Amino acid sequence: MIGNHIPVRFAGFWMRFWAYLLDLIVIGSIERLIINPVFRLLDISLNEFSIFAPISIVTAVIFYAYFVLMTRFFNQTLGKMVFGIKVVDLEGNHLSWRTILFREWIGRFISATLVIGYVIVAFLPKKQGLHDLFSDTTVVHEK
């Protein structure tokens, strides 16, 4: 039960994994359909592999903007929509900008750095990743 004591079904590791993979396909498609042609038109290298390369910076901005904005306005990304799951606050509160920025930016960076941050979803009672633990959120099945 979360917040207003309505029973919920927490979304487990595999459901969240497939939603995340679908989100990566969406982000990759945005990059290939919009960013890559613009970079080619402006004669900016797409093959530079540095953290400070223009393509790396734009890719990171798109990645984080996608997760932050989709979670802010819909409580879910396109991947989560397809799989019928959404991000919720453990107290039942509306997700604030602060919570979302922390979860999707800082928390996701920490979870990605420490792969265990995602794997623990399979073992915790509320199916939370490290980024969820830090932001007091979880992912649940929609009604």
PDB file of C-alpha atoms in Angstrom:
ATOM      1  CA  MET A   1       0.000   0.000   0.000  1.00  0.00           C
ATOM      2  CA  ILE A   2       1.249   3.465  -0.848  1.00  0.00           C
ATOM      3  CA  GLY A   3       0.104   6.820   0.476  1.00  0.00           C
ATOM      4  CA  ASN A   4      -3.680   6.572   0.499  1.00  0.00           C
ATOM      5  CA  HIS A   5      -3.567   2.860   1.400  1.00  0.00           C
ATOM      6  CA  ILE A   6      -4.756   1.507  -1.918  1.00  0.00           C
ATOM      7  CA  PRO A   7      -3.115  -1.876  -2.575  1.00  0.00           C
ATOM      8  CA  VAL A   8      -0.631  -1.762  -5.442  1.00  0.00           C
ATOM      9  CA  ARG A   9       1.344  -4.248  -7.501  1.00  0.00           C
ATOM     10  CA  PHE A  10       4.998  -3.320  -7.694  1.00  0.00           C
ATOM     11  CA  ALA A  11       6.635  -3.690 -11.109  1.00  0.00           C
ATOM     12  CA  GLY A  12       9.426  -6.229 -10.930  1.00  0.00           C
ATOM     13  CA  PHE A  13      12.860  -6.332 -12.482  1.00  0.00           C
ATOM     14  CA  TRP A  14      11.909  -7.875 -15.856  1.00  0.00           C
ATOM     15  CA  MET A  15       8.933  -5.606 -16.492  1.00  0.00           C
ATOM     16  CA  ARG A  16      11.094  -2.571 -15.771  1.00  0.00           C
ATOM     17  CA  PHE A  17      13.969  -4.006 -17.830  1.00  0.00           C
ATOM     18  CA  TRP A  18      11.835  -4.437 -20.970  1.00  0.00           C
ATOM     19  CA  ALA A  19      10.344  -0.951 -20.546  1.00  0.00           C
ATOM     20  CA  TYR A  20      13.860   0.489 -20.227  1.00  0.00           C
ATOM     21  CA  LEU A  21      15.020  -1.341 -23.371  1.00  0.00           C
ATOM     22  CA  LEU A  22      12.067   0.094 -25.288  1.00  0.00           C
ATOM     23  CA  ASP A  23      12.998   3.566 -23.989  1.00  0.00           C
ATOM     24  CA  LEU A  24      16.555   3.070 -25.243  1.00  0.00           C
ATOM     25  CA  ILE A  25      15.153   2.214 -28.681  1.00  0.00           C
ATOM     26  CA  VAL A  26      13.049   5.402 -28.617  1.00  0.00           C
ATOM     27  CA  ILE A  27      16.048   7.523 -27.596  1.00  0.00           C
ATOM     28  CA  GLY A  28      18.264   5.857 -30.206  1.00  0.00           C
ATOM     29  CA  SER A  29      15.634   6.517 -32.853  1.00  0.00           C
ATOM     30  CA  ILE A  30      15.442  10.200 -31.913  1.00  0.00           C
ATOM     31  CA  GLU A  31      19.202  10.439 -32.248  1.00  0.00           C
ATOM     32  CA  ARG A  32      19.339   8.631 -35.588  1.00  0.00           C
ATOM     33  CA  LEU A  33      16.370  10.434 -37.134  1.00  0.00           C
ATOM     34  CA  ILE A  34      17.048  13.967 -35.877  1.00  0.00           C
ATOM     35  CA  ILE A  35      20.470  14.485 -34.307  1.00  0.00           C
ATOM     36  CA  ASN A  36      22.635  12.511 -36.726  1.00  0.00           C
ATOM     37  CA  PRO A  37      21.280  14.254 -39.860  1.00  0.00           C
ATOM     38  CA  VAL A  38      21.706  17.680 -38.208  1.00  0.00           C
ATOM     39  CA  PHE A  39      25.282  16.841 -37.212  1.00  0.00           C
ATOM     40  CA  ARG A  40      26.030  15.660 -40.776  1.00  0.00           C
ATOM     41  CA  LEU A  41      24.484  18.811 -42.219  1.00  0.00           C
ATOM     42  CA  LEU A  42      26.640  20.958 -39.920  1.00  0.00           C
ATOM     43  CA  ASP A  43      29.697  18.765 -40.583  1.00  0.00           C
ATOM     44  CA  ILE A  44      30.088  17.836 -36.906  1.00  0.00           C
ATOM     45  CA  SER A  45      31.794  14.514 -36.224  1.00  0.00           C
ATOM     46  CA  LEU A  46      29.631  11.569 -35.208  1.00  0.00           C
ATOM     47  CA  ASN A  47      32.643   9.316 -34.666  1.00  0.00           C
ATOM     48  CA  GLU A  48      34.439  11.133 -31.875  1.00  0.00           C
ATOM     49  CA  PHE A  49      34.472   8.979 -28.729  1.00  0.00           C
ATOM     50  CA  SER A  50      35.159  11.380 -25.886  1.00  0.00           C
ATOM     51  CA  ILE A  51      32.936  12.324 -22.981  1.00  0.00           C
ATOM     52  CA  PHE A  52      33.192  15.951 -24.129  1.00  0.00           C
ATOM     53  CA  ALA A  53      32.577  15.279 -27.827  1.00  0.00           C
ATOM     54  CA  PRO A  54      29.531  17.168 -29.165  1.00  0.00           C
ATOM     55  CA  ILE A  55      27.712  13.910 -29.999  1.00  0.00           C
ATOM     56  CA  SER A  56      28.328  12.590 -26.464  1.00  0.00           C
ATOM     57  CA  ILE A  57      26.986  15.749 -24.870  1.00  0.00           C
ATOM     58  CA  VAL A  58      23.874  15.884 -27.072  1.00  0.00           C
ATOM     59  CA  THR A  59      23.229  12.175 -26.507  1.00  0.00           C
ATOM     60  CA  ALA A  60      23.441  12.625 -22.723  1.00  0.00           C
ATOM     61  CA  VAL A  61      21.138  15.660 -22.818  1.00  0.00           C
ATOM     62  CA  ILE A  62      18.530  13.773 -24.876  1.00  0.00           C
ATOM     63  CA  PHE A  63      18.772  10.707 -22.611  1.00  0.00           C
ATOM     64  CA  TYR A  64      18.240  12.625 -19.376  1.00  0.00           C
ATOM     65  CA  ALA A  65      15.712  15.082 -20.834  1.00  0.00           C
ATOM     66  CA  TYR A  66      13.606  12.177 -22.110  1.00  0.00           C
ATOM     67  CA  PHE A  67      13.456  10.455 -18.719  1.00  0.00           C
ATOM     68  CA  VAL A  68      13.013  13.663 -16.708  1.00  0.00           C
ATOM     69  CA  LEU A  69      10.307  15.221 -18.907  1.00  0.00           C
ATOM     70  CA  MET A  70       8.337  12.029 -19.525  1.00  0.00           C
ATOM     71  CA  THR A  71       8.362  11.187 -15.819  1.00  0.00           C
ATOM     72  CA  ARG A  72       7.408  14.749 -14.861  1.00  0.00           C
ATOM     73  CA  PHE A  73       4.474  15.094 -17.224  1.00  0.00           C
ATOM     74  CA  PHE A  74       3.203  11.496 -17.455  1.00  0.00           C
ATOM     75  CA  ASN A  75       4.786   9.644 -14.476  1.00  0.00           C
ATOM     76  CA  GLN A  76       6.031   7.214 -17.099  1.00  0.00           C
ATOM     77  CA  THR A  77       8.140   6.971 -20.204  1.00  0.00           C
ATOM     78  CA  LEU A  78       6.908   5.490 -23.488  1.00  0.00           C
ATOM     79  CA  GLY A  79       8.399   2.149 -22.450  1.00  0.00           C
ATOM     80  CA  LYS A  80       6.528   2.231 -19.155  1.00  0.00           C
ATOM     81  CA  MET A  81       3.327   3.217 -20.986  1.00  0.00           C
ATOM     82  CA  VAL A  82       3.570   0.193 -23.276  1.00  0.00           C
ATOM     83  CA  PHE A  83       4.078  -2.139 -20.297  1.00  0.00           C
ATOM     84  CA  GLY A  84       1.423  -0.442 -18.129  1.00  0.00           C
ATOM     85  CA  ILE A  85       3.701   0.721 -15.326  1.00  0.00           C
ATOM     86  CA  LYS A  86       4.419   4.109 -13.794  1.00  0.00           C
ATOM     87  CA  VAL A  87       6.622   5.871 -11.238  1.00  0.00           C
ATOM     88  CA  VAL A  88       4.988   6.800  -7.928  1.00  0.00           C
ATOM     89  CA  ASP A  89       6.036   8.535  -4.740  1.00  0.00           C
ATOM     90  CA  LEU A  90       5.997   6.176  -1.737  1.00  0.00           C
ATOM     91  CA  GLU A  91       3.908   8.656   0.236  1.00  0.00           C
ATOM     92  CA  GLY A  92       1.341   9.041  -2.530  1.00  0.00           C
ATOM     93  CA  ASN A  93       2.422  12.613  -3.284  1.00  0.00           C
ATOM     94  CA  HIS A  94       2.648  14.141  -6.745  1.00  0.00           C
ATOM     95  CA  LEU A  95       6.192  13.727  -8.107  1.00  0.00           C
ATOM     96  CA  SER A  96       8.001  17.033  -7.638  1.00  0.00           C
ATOM     97  CA  TRP A  97      10.690  18.418  -9.927  1.00  0.00           C
ATOM     98  CA  ARG A  98      13.204  17.817  -7.145  1.00  0.00           C
ATOM     99  CA  THR A  99      12.231  14.156  -6.765  1.00  0.00           C
ATOM    100  CA  ILE A 100      12.242  13.556 -10.505  1.00  0.00           C
ATOM    101  CA  LEU A 101      15.560  15.306 -11.100  1.00  0.00           C
ATOM    102  CA  PHE A 102      17.162  13.387  -8.278  1.00  0.00           C
ATOM    103  CA  ARG A 103      15.696  10.036  -9.390  1.00  0.00           C
ATOM    104  CA  GLU A 104      16.298  10.403 -13.100  1.00  0.00           C
ATOM    105  CA  TRP A 105      19.570  12.288 -13.102  1.00  0.00           C
ATOM    106  CA  ILE A 106      21.646  11.680 -10.015  1.00  0.00           C
ATOM    107  CA  GLY A 107      20.042   8.414  -8.950  1.00  0.00           C
ATOM    108  CA  ARG A 108      20.153   6.890 -12.423  1.00  0.00           C
ATOM    109  CA  PHE A 109      23.818   7.897 -12.797  1.00  0.00           C
ATOM    110  CA  ILE A 110      24.632   6.176  -9.498  1.00  0.00           C
ATOM    111  CA  SER A 111      22.584   3.087 -10.407  1.00  0.00           C
ATOM    112  CA  ALA A 112      24.243   2.847 -13.830  1.00  0.00           C
ATOM    113  CA  THR A 113      27.684   3.216 -12.281  1.00  0.00           C
ATOM    114  CA  LEU A 114      26.949   0.510  -9.722  1.00  0.00           C
ATOM    115  CA  VAL A 115      25.078  -2.093 -11.811  1.00  0.00           C
ATOM    116  CA  ILE A 116      23.801  -3.632  -8.577  1.00  0.00           C
ATOM    117  CA  GLY A 117      21.663  -0.478  -8.318  1.00  0.00           C
ATOM    118  CA  TYR A 118      19.289  -1.940 -10.911  1.00  0.00           C
ATOM    119  CA  VAL A 119      19.629  -5.606  -9.969  1.00  0.00           C
ATOM    120  CA  ILE A 120      18.373  -5.030  -6.426  1.00  0.00           C
ATOM    121  CA  VAL A 121      14.907  -4.378  -7.894  1.00  0.00           C
ATOM    122  CA  ALA A 122      14.513  -8.159  -8.095  1.00  0.00           C
ATOM    123  CA  PHE A 123      15.100  -8.617  -4.372  1.00  0.00           C
ATOM    124  CA  LEU A 124      13.537  -5.689  -2.496  1.00  0.00           C
ATOM    125  CA  PRO A 125       9.917  -5.877  -1.264  1.00  0.00           C
ATOM    126  CA  LYS A 126       8.844  -2.655  -3.031  1.00  0.00           C
ATOM    127  CA  LYS A 127      10.898  -3.539  -6.135  1.00  0.00           C
ATOM    128  CA  GLN A 128      13.016  -0.394  -5.853  1.00  0.00           C
ATOM    129  CA  GLY A 129      16.264   0.330  -7.637  1.00  0.00           C
ATOM    130  CA  LEU A 130      18.976   2.340  -5.942  1.00  0.00           C
ATOM    131  CA  HIS A 131      17.662   5.471  -7.675  1.00  0.00           C
ATOM    132  CA  ASP A 132      14.196   4.735  -6.226  1.00  0.00           C
ATOM    133  CA  LEU A 133      15.590   4.257  -2.723  1.00  0.00           C
ATOM    134  CA  PHE A 134      17.333   7.629  -2.909  1.00  0.00           C
ATOM    135  CA  SER A 135      14.197   9.429  -4.092  1.00  0.00           C
ATOM    136  CA  ASP A 136      11.484   7.540  -2.135  1.00  0.00           C
ATOM    137  CA  THR A 137       9.816   6.306  -5.305  1.00  0.00           C
ATOM    138  CA  THR A 138       8.962   2.975  -6.875  1.00  0.00           C
ATOM    139  CA  VAL A 139       7.351   1.693 -10.061  1.00  0.00           C
ATOM    140  CA  VAL A 140       3.893   0.106  -9.956  1.00  0.00           C
ATOM    141  CA  HIS A 141       1.446  -1.481 -12.366  1.00  0.00           C
ATOM    142  CA  GLU A 142      -1.337   0.849 -13.474  1.00  0.00           C
ATOM    143  CA  LYS A 143      -4.880  -0.155 -12.566  1.00  0.00           C
TER     144      LYS A 143
END
